[in-house]
Tab-separated table of C-alpha atoms and ligand atoms in Angstrom:
chain	number	residue	atom	x	y	z
A	7	MET	CA	-82.480	8.482	-22.084
A	8	PRO	CA	-80.740	6.771	-25.557
A	9	VAL	CA	-80.842	3.092	-25.634
A	10	SER	CA	-77.687	1.552	-23.833
A	11	GLY	CA	-74.751	1.839	-26.577
A	12	LEU	CA	-76.036	4.321	-28.253
A	13	PRO	CA	-74.378	7.607	-28.128
A	14	PRO	CA	-76.532	10.275	-25.967
A	15	TYR	CA	-78.804	12.555	-27.885
A	16	ASP	CA	-76.710	16.196	-29.370
A	17	PRO	CA	-79.368	18.783	-28.717
A	18	ASN	CA	-77.467	20.889	-31.083
A	19	ASN	CA	-77.612	18.488	-34.315
A	20	ILE	CA	-78.179	20.066	-37.397
A	21	PHE	CA	-81.977	18.686	-37.237
A	22	ALA	CA	-82.481	19.593	-33.956
A	23	ARG	CA	-81.397	23.449	-35.057
A	24	ILE	CA	-84.102	23.131	-37.880
A	25	LEU	CA	-87.073	21.794	-35.226
A	26	ARG	CA	-86.111	24.974	-33.248
A	27	GLY	CA	-86.571	27.541	-36.273
A	28	GLU	CA	-83.034	28.125	-35.883
A	29	ILE	CA	-81.965	26.798	-39.411
A	30	PRO	CA	-84.636	27.297	-42.379
A	31	CYS	CA	-85.798	24.236	-44.368
A	32	LYS	CA	-88.079	24.158	-47.354
A	33	LYS	CA	-90.554	22.464	-45.472
A	34	VAL	CA	-92.891	19.646	-47.542
A	35	HIS	CA	-95.119	18.548	-44.444
A	36	GLU	CA	-95.758	18.749	-40.606
A	37	ASP	CA	-97.933	17.294	-38.061
A	38	ALA	CA	-97.768	16.998	-34.359
A	39	HIS	CA	-94.964	14.364	-34.362
A	40	THR	CA	-93.175	14.636	-37.748
A	41	LEU	CA	-91.419	17.230	-40.023
A	42	ALA	CA	-90.654	16.476	-43.492
A	43	PHE	CA	-88.322	18.807	-45.904
A	44	HIS	CA	-86.152	18.975	-48.692
A	45	ASP	CA	-82.363	17.338	-48.214
A	46	ILE	CA	-79.643	20.479	-49.035
A	47	ALA	CA	-77.800	18.181	-51.298
A	48	PRO	CA	-80.435	16.396	-53.229
A	49	GLN	CA	-78.966	13.028	-54.557
A	50	ALA	CA	-82.000	12.513	-57.128
A	51	PRO	CA	-84.700	14.477	-58.439
A	52	VAL	CA	-86.864	14.490	-55.110
A	53	HIS	CA	-84.469	13.816	-52.683
A	54	VAL	CA	-86.991	14.825	-48.915
A	55	LEU	CA	-86.212	13.601	-45.029
A	56	VAL	CA	-88.982	12.731	-42.731
A	57	ILE	CA	-87.839	13.313	-38.934
A	58	PRO	CA	-89.484	12.864	-35.858
A	59	LYS	CA	-90.213	15.949	-33.250
A	60	GLY	CA	-88.594	14.166	-30.583
A	61	ALA	CA	-85.353	13.716	-29.651
A	62	TYR	CA	-84.232	10.425	-31.195
A	63	VAL	CA	-80.793	9.654	-32.607
A	64	SER	CA	-81.806	6.993	-34.828
A	65	MET	CA	-83.944	3.883	-36.039
A	66	ALA	CA	-82.329	1.823	-32.902
A	67	ASP	CA	-83.093	4.772	-30.814
A	68	PHE	CA	-86.587	5.715	-31.952
A	69	THR	CA	-88.109	2.069	-32.208
A	70	ALA	CA	-86.704	1.446	-28.744
A	71	ARG	CA	-87.870	4.375	-26.903
A	72	ALA	CA	-91.045	6.123	-28.812
A	73	PRO	CA	-94.208	5.758	-27.573
A	74	ALA	CA	-96.458	4.013	-30.397
A	75	GLU	CA	-98.068	7.033	-30.891
A	76	GLU	CA	-95.066	8.817	-32.433
A	77	GLN	CA	-93.813	5.620	-34.531
A	78	ALA	CA	-97.455	5.444	-35.824
A	79	ALA	CA	-97.256	8.643	-37.224
A	80	PHE	CA	-93.897	9.263	-38.182
A	81	LEU	CA	-94.768	6.085	-40.669
A	82	ARG	CA	-97.818	7.110	-41.816
A	83	ALA	CA	-95.920	10.806	-42.782
A	84	VAL	CA	-93.530	8.894	-44.745
A	85	GLY	CA	-96.205	7.699	-47.153
A	86	GLU	CA	-98.087	10.623	-47.063
A	87	VAL	CA	-94.892	12.808	-47.619
A	88	ALA	CA	-94.598	10.554	-51.118
A	89	ARG	CA	-97.431	10.622	-52.042
A	90	GLN	CA	-97.800	14.378	-51.729
A	91	LEU	CA	-94.897	14.474	-53.977
A	92	GLY	CA	-96.094	12.472	-56.539
A	93	LEU	CA	-93.799	9.507	-55.892
A	94	GLU	CA	-96.485	6.692	-55.994
A	95	ALA	CA	-96.913	6.110	-59.400
A	96	ALA	CA	-93.248	5.578	-60.606
A	97	GLY	CA	-91.971	4.774	-57.652
A	98	TYR	CA	-89.540	5.896	-54.641
A	99	ARG	CA	-87.067	4.641	-52.193
A	100	VAL	CA	-86.903	4.513	-48.652
A	101	LEU	CA	-83.504	4.894	-46.569
A	102	SER	CA	-82.454	5.567	-43.145
A	103	ASN	CA	-78.874	5.406	-42.484
A	104	MET	CA	-78.073	3.979	-38.332
A	105	GLY	CA	-75.024	4.066	-37.045
A	106	GLN	CA	-71.143	3.676	-38.537
A	107	HIS	CA	-72.047	0.638	-40.831
A	108	GLY	CA	-74.663	2.857	-42.288
A	109	GLY	CA	-72.898	6.199	-42.922
A	110	GLN	CA	-75.219	8.309	-40.505
A	111	GLU	CA	-74.251	12.145	-40.372
A	112	VAL	CA	-76.604	13.479	-38.602
A	113	PRO	CA	-77.144	12.202	-35.480
A	114	HIS	CA	-81.123	12.737	-35.219
A	115	LEU	CA	-83.323	9.911	-36.717
A	116	HIS	CA	-84.545	10.479	-40.606
A	117	VAL	CA	-85.884	8.473	-43.143
A	118	HIS	CA	-84.661	9.496	-46.882
A	119	ILE	CA	-86.772	9.319	-49.765
A	120	PHE	CA	-85.414	9.393	-53.204
A	121	GLY	CA	-87.733	9.821	-56.434
A	122	GLY	CA	-88.101	11.067	-59.944
A	123	ARG	CA	-86.122	8.562	-61.604
A	124	PRO	CA	-85.004	5.112	-62.082
A	125	LEU	CA	-82.885	5.002	-58.798
A	126	GLY	CA	-80.642	1.354	-59.941
A	127	LYS	CA	-79.234	-0.847	-57.044
A	128	MET	CA	-80.141	-0.705	-53.877
A	129	LEU	CA	-76.380	-1.018	-52.867
A	130	ALA	CA	-73.101	0.153	-54.583
A	131	LYS	CA	-71.147	-2.936	-55.511
A	132	GLU	CA	-67.857	-3.555	-53.258
B	217	5GP	P1	-77.463	10.817	-43.172
B	217	5GP	O1	-75.921	10.500	-44.220
B	217	5GP	O2	-77.264	11.173	-42.003
B	217	5GP	O3	-78.167	9.279	-43.345
B	217	5GP	O4	-78.227	11.998	-44.399
B	217	5GP	C1	-77.765	13.810	-43.693
B	217	5GP	C2	-78.821	14.027	-44.328
B	217	5GP	O5	-79.055	15.425	-44.241
B	217	5GP	C3	-77.666	14.326	-46.101
B	217	5GP	O6	-78.269	13.866	-47.099
B	217	5GP	C4	-77.454	15.744	-46.323
B	217	5GP	O7	-77.363	16.482	-47.032
B	217	5GP	C5	-78.940	16.188	-45.197
B	217	5GP	N1	-78.413	17.532	-44.407
B	217	5GP	C6	-77.476	17.774	-43.801
B	217	5GP	N2	-77.659	18.893	-43.297
B	217	5GP	C7	-78.315	19.527	-43.640
B	217	5GP	C8	-79.443	21.109	-43.382
B	217	5GP	O8	-78.971	21.928	-43.103
B	217	5GP	N3	-80.593	21.024	-44.301
B	217	5GP	C9	-80.889	20.139	-44.862
B	217	5GP	N4	-81.987	20.649	-45.578
B	217	5GP	N5	-79.876	19.316	-44.900
B	217	5GP	C10	-79.371	18.664	-44.591
């Protein structure tokens, strides 16, 4: 069950369908707990999404419910994917949108990895 106050997990969200193989993706990494693939609408020369294989709505849900092994694997995968993509020397950005104010569109936890050019200020000014 999701954390109280969070929406229930929708098993038909687009990333759940990618995990089930119903929708293709350009995979860059997979391990027992994590999948990483290129974003369909990249906002930087490199734009990859890292998702846990478990059914977690968001960062809030994942950090409240996921076993420590899954949380560790997810964080490790983020670093490994960035390394594998050759982003470490020049640097990169990791971002996760959560809920309404975060502007989260897909209700399955995902971390964006952006790189390949200078990425500017962290947030747009109001
Ligand atoms: P959010 O706004 O929820 O943080 O980010 C969702 C991301 O998922 C967006 O960057 C969007 O381009 C990406 N996305 C949405 N649908 C698909 C899809 O079917 N395949 C892939 N690879 N990315 C998707």
